[in-house]
PDB file of C-alpha atoms in Angstrom:
ATOM      1  CA  MET V 339    -171.954   2.346 -21.306  1.00 45.00           C
ATOM      2  CA  PRO V 340    -170.850  -0.475 -18.952  1.00 46.00           C
ATOM      3  CA  HIS V 341    -167.176  -1.098 -18.429  1.00 44.00           C
ATOM      4  CA  VAL V 342    -166.034  -4.264 -20.193  1.00 39.00           C
ATOM      5  CA  ARG V 343    -162.969  -6.087 -19.002  1.00 41.00           C
ATOM      6  CA  LEU V 344    -161.115  -8.019 -21.675  1.00 37.00           C
ATOM      7  CA  GLU V 345    -159.747 -11.386 -20.646  1.00 38.00           C
ATOM      8  CA  GLY V 346    -156.695 -12.990 -22.172  1.00 38.00           C
ATOM      9  CA  PRO V 347    -153.415 -11.553 -23.378  1.00 38.00           C
ATOM     10  CA  VAL V 348    -153.060  -7.904 -24.180  1.00 35.00           C
ATOM     11  CA  PRO V 349    -151.643  -7.123 -27.603  1.00 36.00           C
ATOM     12  CA  ALA V 350    -148.023  -6.058 -27.464  1.00 36.00           C
ATOM     13  CA  GLY V 351    -148.104  -4.369 -30.831  1.00 37.00           C
ATOM     14  CA  PRO V 352    -149.746  -4.548 -34.250  1.00 35.00           C
ATOM     15  CA  GLY V 353    -150.659  -8.148 -35.024  1.00 39.00           C
ATOM     16  CA  VAL V 354    -149.023  -9.489 -31.836  1.00 44.00           C
ATOM     17  CA  LEU V 355    -151.119 -11.173 -29.175  1.00 45.00           C
ATOM     18  CA  LEU V 356    -148.357 -11.837 -26.678  1.00 50.00           C
ATOM     19  CA  PRO V 357    -146.000  -9.634 -24.677  1.00 53.00           C
ATOM     20  CA  ARG V 358    -142.546  -9.417 -26.146  1.00 57.00           C
ATOM     21  CA  ARG V 359    -141.156 -11.250 -23.113  1.00 55.00           C
ATOM     22  CA  ASP V 360    -143.236 -14.334 -23.911  1.00 54.00           C
ATOM     23  CA  LEU V 361    -142.202 -14.181 -27.548  1.00 55.00           C
ATOM     24  CA  ALA V 362    -138.557 -13.945 -26.475  1.00 59.00           C
ATOM     25  CA  VAL V 363    -138.939 -17.070 -24.326  1.00 58.00           C
ATOM     26  CA  GLY V 364    -140.566 -18.898 -27.215  1.00 60.00           C
ATOM     27  CA  TRP V 365    -137.837 -17.826 -29.610  1.00 67.00           C
ATOM     28  CA  THR V 366    -135.171 -18.947 -27.161  1.00 71.00           C
ATOM     29  CA  LEU V 367    -136.642 -22.435 -26.841  1.00 72.00           C
ATOM     30  CA  MET V 368    -137.049 -22.799 -30.594  1.00 76.00           C
ATOM     31  CA  VAL V 369    -133.549 -21.496 -31.273  1.00 78.00           C
ATOM     32  CA  LEU V 370    -132.108 -24.033 -28.825  1.00 83.00           C
ATOM     33  CA  ILE V 371    -133.834 -26.817 -30.748  1.00 84.00           C
ATOM     34  CA  ALA V 372    -132.597 -25.299 -34.003  1.00 86.00           C
ATOM     35  CA  VAL V 373    -129.023 -25.140 -32.680  1.00 90.00           C
ATOM     36  CA  LEU V 374    -129.152 -28.848 -31.835  1.00 93.00           C
ATOM     37  CA  ALA V 375    -130.485 -29.539 -35.325  1.00 93.00           C
ATOM     38  CA  TRP V 376    -127.665 -27.446 -36.834  1.00 93.00           C
ATOM     39  CA  VAL V 377    -125.066 -29.438 -34.863  1.00 94.00           C
ATOM     40  CA  LEU V 378    -126.485 -32.708 -36.198  1.00 93.00           C
ATOM     41  CA  THR V 379    -126.716 -31.334 -39.747  1.00 92.00           C
ATOM     42  CA  ILE V 380    -123.160 -29.988 -39.775  1.00 92.00           C
ATOM     43  CA  GLY V 381    -121.822 -33.270 -38.409  1.00 90.00           C
ATOM     44  CA  GLN V 382    -123.631 -35.222 -41.107  1.00 88.00           C
ATOM     45  CA  ALA V 383    -122.525 -32.792 -43.828  1.00 87.00           C
ATOM     46  CA  ARG V 384    -118.860 -33.301 -42.902  1.00 85.00           C
ATOM     47  CA  GLN V 385    -119.247 -37.049 -43.350  1.00 84.00           C
ATOM     48  CA  MET V 386    -121.213 -36.914 -46.604  1.00 82.00           C
ATOM     49  CA  GLY V 387    -119.782 -34.011 -48.586  1.00 71.00           C
ATOM     50  CA  MET V 388    -121.598 -32.816 -51.719  1.00 76.00           C
ATOM     51  CA  GLU V 389    -122.554 -34.696 -54.824  1.00 78.00           C
ATOM     52  CA  PRO V 390    -125.491 -34.758 -57.229  1.00 84.00           C
ATOM     53  CA  GLY V 391    -128.605 -36.713 -56.393  1.00 85.00           C
ATOM     54  CA  THR V 392    -129.688 -38.286 -53.118  1.00 89.00           C
ATOM     55  CA  MET V 393    -126.090 -38.845 -51.957  1.00 84.00           C
ATOM     56  CA  GLY V 394    -126.724 -42.580 -51.818  1.00 84.00           C
ATOM     57  CA  LEU V 395    -129.346 -42.264 -49.080  1.00 89.00           C
ATOM     58  CA  ALA V 396    -132.428 -44.452 -49.003  1.00 92.00           C
ATOM     59  CA  LEU V 397    -135.717 -42.606 -48.724  1.00 95.00           C
ATOM     60  CA  PRO V 398    -136.293 -43.145 -44.945  1.00 94.00           C
ATOM     61  CA  LEU V 399    -132.790 -41.954 -44.049  1.00 93.00           C
ATOM     62  CA  PHE V 400    -133.054 -39.016 -46.446  1.00 94.00           C
ATOM     63  CA  LEU V 401    -136.373 -37.924 -44.898  1.00 95.00           C
ATOM     64  CA  LEU V 402    -134.897 -38.159 -41.401  1.00 95.00           C
ATOM     65  CA  LEU V 403    -131.980 -35.949 -42.433  1.00 94.00           C
ATOM     66  CA  TRP V 404    -134.370 -33.624 -44.283  1.00 95.00           C
ATOM     67  CA  VAL V 405    -136.535 -33.121 -41.175  1.00 95.00           C
ATOM     68  CA  VAL V 406    -133.455 -32.298 -39.094  1.00 95.00           C
ATOM     69  CA  MET V 407    -132.394 -29.776 -41.758  1.00 95.00           C
ATOM     70  CA  MET V 408    -135.845 -28.174 -41.789  1.00 95.00           C
ATOM     71  CA  ALA V 409    -135.832 -27.918 -38.002  1.00 93.00           C
ATOM     72  CA  ALA V 410    -132.470 -26.153 -38.180  1.00 93.00           C
ATOM     73  CA  MET V 411    -133.488 -23.754 -40.936  1.00 94.00           C
ATOM     74  CA  MET V 412    -137.153 -23.019 -40.194  1.00 93.00           C
ATOM     75  CA  LEU V 413    -137.848 -23.137 -36.451  1.00 89.00           C
ATOM     76  CA  PRO V 414    -136.375 -19.723 -35.552  1.00 85.00           C
ATOM     77  CA  SER V 415    -138.783 -18.008 -37.946  1.00 87.00           C
ATOM     78  CA  VAL V 416    -141.833 -20.069 -36.925  1.00 88.00           C
ATOM     79  CA  ALA V 417    -141.305 -19.673 -33.165  1.00 82.00           C
ATOM     80  CA  PRO V 418    -143.498 -16.552 -32.765  1.00 78.00           C
ATOM     81  CA  VAL V 419    -146.412 -18.206 -34.572  1.00 84.00           C
ATOM     82  CA  ALA V 420    -146.211 -21.398 -32.508  1.00 83.00           C
ATOM     83  CA  ILE V 421    -146.024 -19.572 -29.193  1.00 77.00           C
ATOM     84  CA  THR V 422    -148.718 -17.080 -30.161  1.00 78.00           C
ATOM     85  CA  TRP V 423    -151.043 -19.928 -31.100  1.00 78.00           C
ATOM     86  CA  VAL V 424    -150.520 -21.925 -27.924  1.00 71.00           C
ATOM     87  CA  ARG V 425    -150.490 -19.052 -25.457  1.00 68.00           C
ATOM     88  CA  GLY V 426    -152.555 -16.445 -27.238  1.00 60.00           C
ATOM     89  CA  ILE V 427    -155.133 -17.730 -29.700  1.00 57.00           C
ATOM     90  CA  SER V 428    -156.102 -21.144 -28.337  1.00 53.00           C
ATOM     91  CA  ARG V 429    -156.310 -19.702 -24.785  1.00 55.00           C
ATOM     92  CA  ARG V 430    -156.190 -23.003 -22.942  1.00 56.00           C
ATOM     93  CA  PRO V 431    -155.035 -22.626 -19.359  1.00 54.00           C
ATOM     94  CA  ALA V 432    -152.373 -25.235 -18.702  1.00 53.00           C
ATOM     95  CA  ALA V 433    -149.219 -25.901 -16.740  1.00 57.00           C
ATOM     96  CA  PRO V 434    -145.947 -25.000 -18.446  1.00 59.00           C
ATOM     97  CA  ALA V 435    -145.180 -28.675 -19.189  1.00 64.00           C
ATOM     98  CA  VAL V 436    -148.562 -29.182 -20.869  1.00 65.00           C
ATOM     99  CA  ARG V 437    -148.144 -25.957 -22.825  1.00 67.00           C
ATOM    100  CA  ALA V 438    -144.748 -27.197 -23.998  1.00 72.00           C
ATOM    101  CA  LEU V 439    -146.495 -30.345 -25.234  1.00 78.00           C
ATOM    102  CA  TYR V 440    -148.906 -28.190 -27.251  1.00 79.00           C
ATOM    103  CA  VAL V 441    -145.963 -26.387 -28.809  1.00 81.00           C
ATOM    104  CA  ALA V 442    -144.305 -29.730 -29.589  1.00 84.00           C
ATOM    105  CA  GLU V 443    -147.484 -30.909 -31.356  1.00 87.00           C
ATOM    106  CA  PHE V 444    -147.535 -27.707 -33.410  1.00 89.00           C
ATOM    107  CA  VAL V 445    -143.896 -28.192 -34.412  1.00 90.00           C
ATOM    108  CA  ILE V 446    -144.457 -31.853 -35.325  1.00 93.00           C
ATOM    109  CA  GLY V 447    -147.380 -30.878 -37.549  1.00 93.00           C
ATOM    110  CA  TYR V 448    -145.283 -28.124 -39.109  1.00 95.00           C
ATOM    111  CA  LEU V 449    -142.432 -30.525 -39.871  1.00 95.00           C
ATOM    112  CA  LEU V 450    -144.894 -33.058 -41.312  1.00 96.00           C
ATOM    113  CA  ALA V 451    -145.744 -30.513 -43.998  1.00 96.00           C
ATOM    114  CA  TRP V 452    -142.055 -30.164 -44.840  1.00 97.00           C
ATOM    115  CA  THR V 453    -141.687 -33.963 -44.799  1.00 97.00           C
ATOM    116  CA  GLY V 454    -144.269 -34.097 -47.589  1.00 96.00           C
ATOM    117  CA  PHE V 455    -142.172 -31.641 -49.569  1.00 97.00           C
ATOM    118  CA  GLY V 456    -139.140 -33.787 -48.760  1.00 96.00           C
ATOM    119  CA  LEU V 457    -140.723 -36.645 -50.717  1.00 96.00           C
ATOM    120  CA  LEU V 458    -140.855 -34.399 -53.788  1.00 95.00           C
ATOM    121  CA  ALA V 459    -137.291 -33.224 -53.130  1.00 95.00           C
ATOM    122  CA  TYR V 460    -136.071 -36.830 -52.986  1.00 96.00           C
ATOM    123  CA  GLY V 461    -137.635 -37.584 -56.360  1.00 95.00           C
ATOM    124  CA  ALA V 462    -136.171 -34.431 -57.912  1.00 94.00           C
ATOM    125  CA  LEU V 463    -132.719 -35.191 -56.514  1.00 94.00           C
ATOM    126  CA  ALA V 464    -132.840 -38.814 -57.696  1.00 94.00           C
ATOM    127  CA  LEU V 465    -133.710 -37.663 -61.218  1.00 94.00           C
ATOM    128  CA  THR V 466    -131.022 -34.968 -61.099  1.00 94.00           C
ATOM    129  CA  GLY V 467    -128.390 -37.460 -60.003  1.00 92.00           C
ATOM    130  CA  ASP V 468    -129.242 -39.859 -62.834  1.00 92.00           C
ATOM    131  CA  LEU V 469    -129.108 -37.079 -65.437  1.00 93.00           C
ATOM    132  CA  VAL V 470    -125.786 -35.649 -64.233  1.00 92.00           C
ATOM    133  CA  ARG V 471    -124.144 -39.065 -64.033  1.00 89.00           C
ATOM    134  CA  GLY V 472    -125.306 -39.741 -67.595  1.00 89.00           C
ATOM    135  CA  ASP V 473    -124.006 -36.414 -68.926  1.00 90.00           C
ATOM    136  CA  PRO V 474    -122.146 -34.017 -66.581  1.00 88.00           C
ATOM    137  CA  GLN V 475    -122.847 -31.082 -68.906  1.00 91.00           C
ATOM    138  CA  VAL V 476    -126.569 -31.406 -68.178  1.00 93.00           C
ATOM    139  CA  GLY V 477    -125.860 -30.144 -64.671  1.00 92.00           C
ATOM    140  CA  ARG V 478    -125.229 -26.646 -66.015  1.00 94.00           C
ATOM    141  CA  TRP V 479    -128.755 -26.420 -67.389  1.00 95.00           C
ATOM    142  CA  ILE V 480    -130.331 -28.094 -64.383  1.00 96.00           C
ATOM    143  CA  GLY V 481    -128.672 -25.474 -62.200  1.00 95.00           C
ATOM    144  CA  ALA V 482    -129.815 -22.661 -64.477  1.00 96.00           C
ATOM    145  CA  GLY V 483    -133.359 -24.033 -64.432  1.00 96.00           C
ATOM    146  CA  ALA V 484    -133.361 -24.311 -60.638  1.00 97.00           C
ATOM    147  CA  PHE V 485    -132.229 -20.699 -60.209  1.00 98.00           C
ATOM    148  CA  LEU V 486    -134.742 -19.562 -62.845  1.00 97.00           C
ATOM    149  CA  LEU V 487    -137.703 -21.304 -61.173  1.00 97.00           C
ATOM    150  CA  ALA V 488    -136.628 -20.012 -57.770  1.00 97.00           C
ATOM    151  CA  GLY V 489    -136.352 -16.460 -59.108  1.00 97.00           C
ATOM    152  CA  LEU V 490    -139.739 -16.557 -60.841  1.00 97.00           C
ATOM    153  CA  HIS V 491    -141.345 -17.964 -57.698  1.00 98.00           C
ATOM    154  CA  GLN V 492    -140.130 -14.959 -55.706  1.00 97.00           C
ATOM    155  CA  PHE V 493    -142.360 -12.743 -57.892  1.00 97.00           C
ATOM    156  CA  GLY V 494    -145.294 -15.135 -58.255  1.00 96.00           C
ATOM    157  CA  PRO V 495    -148.761 -14.995 -56.658  1.00 96.00           C
ATOM    158  CA  LEU V 496    -148.153 -18.137 -54.565  1.00 96.00           C
ATOM    159  CA  LYS V 497    -145.136 -16.507 -52.928  1.00 97.00           C
ATOM    160  CA  ARG V 498    -147.064 -13.294 -52.321  1.00 95.00           C
ATOM    161  CA  VAL V 499    -150.074 -14.999 -50.709  1.00 95.00           C
ATOM    162  CA  CYS V 500    -148.053 -17.428 -48.595  1.00 95.00           C
ATOM    163  CA  LEU V 501    -145.524 -14.809 -47.478  1.00 95.00           C
ATOM    164  CA  ARG V 502    -148.382 -12.534 -46.439  1.00 93.00           C
ATOM    165  CA  HIS V 503    -149.785 -15.358 -44.316  1.00 91.00           C
ATOM    166  CA  CYS V 504    -146.394 -16.145 -42.756  1.00 90.00           C
ATOM    167  CA  ARG V 505    -145.834 -12.484 -41.913  1.00 90.00           C
ATOM    168  CA  ASN V 506    -149.367 -11.854 -40.609  1.00 87.00           C
ATOM    169  CA  PRO V 507    -150.867 -15.220 -39.592  1.00 83.00           C
ATOM    170  CA  MET V 508    -153.313 -13.886 -36.981  1.00 79.00           C
ATOM    171  CA  PHE V 509    -156.456 -14.091 -39.127  1.00 77.00           C
ATOM    172  CA  GLN V 510    -155.727 -17.699 -40.051  1.00 77.00           C
ATOM    173  CA  LEU V 511    -154.853 -18.571 -36.448  1.00 78.00           C
ATOM    174  CA  LEU V 512    -158.216 -17.206 -35.331  1.00 78.00           C
ATOM    175  CA  ARG V 513    -159.870 -19.472 -37.896  1.00 77.00           C
ATOM    176  CA  TYR V 514    -157.873 -22.397 -36.544  1.00 73.00           C
ATOM    177  CA  SER V 515    -159.375 -21.761 -33.100  1.00 72.00           C
ATOM    178  CA  ARG V 516    -162.610 -23.239 -34.473  1.00 74.00           C
ATOM    179  CA  PHE V 517    -160.979 -26.600 -35.149  1.00 70.00           C
ATOM    180  CA  ARG V 518    -162.254 -29.557 -33.175  1.00 72.00           C
ATOM    181  CA  PRO V 519    -160.055 -30.475 -30.189  1.00 69.00           C
ATOM    182  CA  TRP V 520    -158.753 -33.744 -31.650  1.00 74.00           C
ATOM    183  CA  ALA V 521    -155.048 -33.280 -32.510  1.00 78.00           C
ATOM    184  CA  LYS V 522    -155.778 -29.574 -32.820  1.00 82.00           C
ATOM    185  CA  ASP V 523    -152.233 -28.286 -32.373  1.00 84.00           C
ATOM    186  CA  LEU V 524    -150.879 -30.910 -34.755  1.00 89.00           C
ATOM    187  CA  ARG V 525    -153.331 -29.892 -37.474  1.00 89.00           C
ATOM    188  CA  VAL V 526    -152.735 -26.178 -36.949  1.00 89.00           C
ATOM    189  CA  GLY V 527    -148.975 -26.722 -37.263  1.00 91.00           C
ATOM    190  CA  ALA V 528    -149.484 -28.742 -40.454  1.00 93.00           C
ATOM    191  CA  HIS V 529    -151.761 -26.061 -41.963  1.00 91.00           C
ATOM    192  CA  HIS V 530    -149.239 -23.336 -41.187  1.00 92.00           C
ATOM    193  CA  GLY V 531    -146.475 -25.561 -42.542  1.00 95.00           C
ATOM    194  CA  VAL V 532    -148.275 -25.883 -45.883  1.00 95.00           C
ATOM    195  CA  TYR V 533    -148.313 -22.087 -46.201  1.00 95.00           C
ATOM    196  CA  CYS V 534    -144.625 -22.045 -45.297  1.00 96.00           C
ATOM    197  CA  VAL V 535    -143.834 -24.625 -47.966  1.00 97.00           C
ATOM    198  CA  GLY V 536    -145.715 -22.501 -50.493  1.00 96.00           C
ATOM    199  CA  CYS V 537    -143.668 -19.487 -49.430  1.00 96.00           C
ATOM    200  CA  CYS V 538    -140.221 -21.090 -49.328  1.00 96.00           C
ATOM    201  CA  TRP V 539    -140.070 -23.994 -51.787  1.00 96.00           C
ATOM    202  CA  GLY V 540    -138.202 -21.852 -54.316  1.00 96.00           C
ATOM    203  CA  LEU V 541    -135.530 -21.013 -51.765  1.00 96.00           C
ATOM    204  CA  MET V 542    -135.092 -24.724 -51.068  1.00 96.00           C
ATOM    205  CA  LEU V 543    -134.835 -25.413 -54.804  1.00 96.00           C
ATOM    206  CA  VAL V 544    -131.534 -23.539 -55.079  1.00 96.00           C
ATOM    207  CA  LEU V 545    -129.962 -26.162 -52.801  1.00 95.00           C
ATOM    208  CA  ILE V 546    -129.951 -28.494 -55.822  1.00 94.00           C
ATOM    209  CA  PRO V 547    -127.215 -26.535 -57.639  1.00 94.00           C
ATOM    210  CA  LEU V 548    -125.601 -25.206 -54.454  1.00 94.00           C
ATOM    211  CA  GLY V 549    -125.586 -28.581 -52.694  1.00 92.00           C
ATOM    212  CA  VAL V 550    -128.153 -30.092 -50.382  1.00 91.00           C
ATOM    213  CA  MET V 551    -125.477 -30.634 -47.732  1.00 91.00           C
ATOM    214  CA  ASN V 552    -123.782 -27.269 -48.344  1.00 93.00           C
ATOM    215  CA  VAL V 553    -123.868 -25.819 -44.834  1.00 93.00           C
ATOM    216  CA  ALA V 554    -123.029 -22.280 -45.975  1.00 94.00           C
ATOM    217  CA  ALA V 555    -125.876 -22.346 -48.514  1.00 95.00           C
ATOM    218  CA  MET V 556    -128.303 -23.734 -45.916  1.00 95.00           C
ATOM    219  CA  ALA V 557    -127.342 -21.010 -43.462  1.00 95.00           C
ATOM    220  CA  ALA V 558    -127.782 -18.290 -46.105  1.00 96.00           C
ATOM    221  CA  VAL V 559    -131.222 -19.621 -47.082  1.00 96.00           C
ATOM    222  CA  ALA V 560    -132.235 -19.812 -43.406  1.00 95.00           C
ATOM    223  CA  VAL V 561    -131.251 -16.155 -42.889  1.00 96.00           C
ATOM    224  CA  VAL V 562    -133.213 -15.093 -45.978  1.00 97.00           C
ATOM    225  CA  ILE V 563    -136.304 -16.986 -44.755  1.00 96.00           C
ATOM    226  CA  PHE V 564    -136.031 -15.421 -41.307  1.00 93.00           C
ATOM    227  CA  LEU V 565    -135.724 -11.901 -42.709  1.00 95.00           C
ATOM    228  CA  GLU V 566    -138.486 -12.362 -45.292  1.00 96.00           C
ATOM    229  CA  LYS V 567    -140.923 -13.408 -42.580  1.00 93.00           C
ATOM    230  CA  LEU V 568    -139.948 -11.167 -39.679  1.00 91.00           C
ATOM    231  CA  TRP V 569    -138.192  -8.086 -41.048  1.00 93.00           C
ATOM    232  CA  ARG V 570    -140.459  -5.160 -41.902  1.00 90.00           C
ATOM    233  CA  ARG V 571    -138.849  -4.942 -45.351  1.00 94.00           C
ATOM    234  CA  GLY V 572    -139.202  -8.677 -45.920  1.00 94.00           C
ATOM    235  CA  PRO V 573    -141.355  -8.366 -49.091  1.00 95.00           C
ATOM    236  CA  TRP V 574    -138.763  -6.066 -50.680  1.00 96.00           C
ATOM    237  CA  LEU V 575    -136.024  -8.511 -49.727  1.00 97.00           C
ATOM    238  CA  ALA V 576    -137.991 -11.321 -51.409  1.00 97.00           C
ATOM    239  CA  ARG V 577    -138.022  -9.364 -54.673  1.00 97.00           C
ATOM    240  CA  ALA V 578    -134.315  -8.544 -54.404  1.00 97.00           C
ATOM    241  CA  ILE V 579    -133.525 -12.236 -53.856  1.00 97.00           C
ATOM    242  CA  GLY V 580    -135.668 -13.046 -56.888  1.00 97.00           C
ATOM    243  CA  ILE V 581    -133.608 -10.681 -59.051  1.00 97.00           C
ATOM    244  CA  ALA V 582    -130.395 -12.250 -57.724  1.00 97.00           C
ATOM    245  CA  PHE V 583    -131.635 -15.738 -58.605  1.00 98.00           C
ATOM    246  CA  LEU V 584    -132.502 -14.641 -62.142  1.00 97.00           C
ATOM    247  CA  VAL V 585    -128.979 -13.260 -62.556  1.00 97.00           C
ATOM    248  CA  LEU V 586    -127.525 -16.537 -61.262  1.00 97.00           C
ATOM    249  CA  ALA V 587    -129.729 -18.436 -63.725  1.00 97.00           C
ATOM    250  CA  ALA V 588    -128.099 -16.518 -66.580  1.00 96.00           C
ATOM    251  CA  LEU V 589    -124.594 -17.141 -65.215  1.00 96.00           C
ATOM    252  CA  ALA V 590    -124.960 -20.785 -64.126  1.00 94.00           C
ATOM    253  CA  PRO V 591    -124.351 -22.454 -67.530  1.00 92.00           C
ATOM    254  CA  PHE V 592    -120.953 -20.744 -67.744  1.00 92.00           C
ATOM    255  CA  GLN V 593    -119.805 -20.690 -64.095  1.00 90.00           C
ATOM    256  CA  ASP V 594    -119.052 -24.058 -62.509  1.00 88.00           C
ATOM    257  CA  TRP V 595    -118.433 -22.474 -59.112  1.00 90.00           C
ATOM    258  CA  LEU V 596    -122.182 -21.746 -58.890  1.00 90.00           C
ATOM    259  CA  LEU V 597    -122.954 -25.472 -59.197  1.00 92.00           C
ATOM    260  CA  PRO V 598    -121.041 -27.349 -56.466  1.00 92.00           C
ATOM    261  CA  GLY V 599    -124.028 -29.601 -55.882  1.00 90.00           C
ATOM    262  CA  LEU V 600    -124.075 -30.722 -59.515  1.00 91.00           C
ATOM    263  CA  GLN V 601    -120.438 -31.710 -59.852  1.00 84.00           C
ATOM    264  CA  ASN V 602    -119.734 -35.441 -60.048  1.00 72.00           C
ATOM    265  CA  ALA V 603    -117.574 -36.657 -57.186  1.00 58.00           C
ATOM    266  CA  PRO V 604    -114.294 -38.291 -58.218  1.00 50.00           C
ATOM    267  CA  PRO V 605    -114.362 -42.077 -58.403  1.00 46.00           C
ATOM    268  CA  MET V 606    -113.484 -43.928 -55.189  1.00 40.00           C
ATOM    269  CA  GLU V 607    -110.306 -45.373 -56.682  1.00 40.00           C
ATOM    270  CA  GLU V 608    -109.040 -41.878 -57.527  1.00 39.00           C
ATOM    271  CA  MET V 609    -109.914 -40.615 -54.054  1.00 37.00           C
ATOM    272  CA  ASN V 610    -107.992 -43.496 -52.464  1.00 42.00           C
ATOM    273  CA  ARG V 611    -105.015 -42.803 -54.744  1.00 43.00           C
ATOM    274  CA  MET V 612    -105.020 -39.134 -53.794  1.00 38.00           C
ATOM    275  CA  ALA V 613    -105.273 -39.979 -50.114  1.00 40.00           C
ATOM    276  CA  GLY V 614    -102.254 -42.300 -50.449  1.00 47.00           C
ATOM    277  CA  ARG V 615    -100.136 -39.456 -51.826  1.00 43.00           C
ATOM    278  CA  LEU V 616    -100.794 -37.235 -48.822  1.00 42.00           C
TER     279      LEU V 616
END
């Protein structure tokens, strides 16, 4: 039997087509971008605070802030997939700068998928804000419903299928290699982003009761997403988080501290009066 020499990267482990060193470099670059996004998000959160609805933002500005938030929360967990695609699956020899451009196209496509979800989030937040301003007590049941939907999603078939893809994307990435060259990396990033939206939309939903600009809640959700996708016990963690959300759904109507994002902000006149007393 003739000796066959395999070209291309050598697997570094089950389901990994790149050496761990390359993955570490990719993670580092993505984390640096995520850190910058976190700095921008935290700065904006300090200025805006938390209140129900769209926080007075027009749709374009909301989507811009939403994309920055998604970059902060999602890029650390998607880094291995992006780097594996560009350097492993697509197998296009290129200079480092060109390869970085391929990665950037992947990330842009990925964030486009989350931008589409951001449109739905804006509509949901606008409706939530109108309802809570009309009757503050409605916020209790909106919060309970958000936790309930998020908890049920953690056990649903959509979560199972999409989480499986996010944890083991190699088969789908190999299928992507058959795409035509035009905007290939952009389309691959968007396709992977759609799976990610399907996996994580429930986790984003809990930001309605917890506060869209609640930095602590965003950080907690980002950690859960990272562990669900990359930790070997991620599927078990997803179920545990689902149980926790169902418990919070039962408690939310009676516990205002679980609903900071659904509390009406004090009127401006009262805020000015309080500031004058300090």
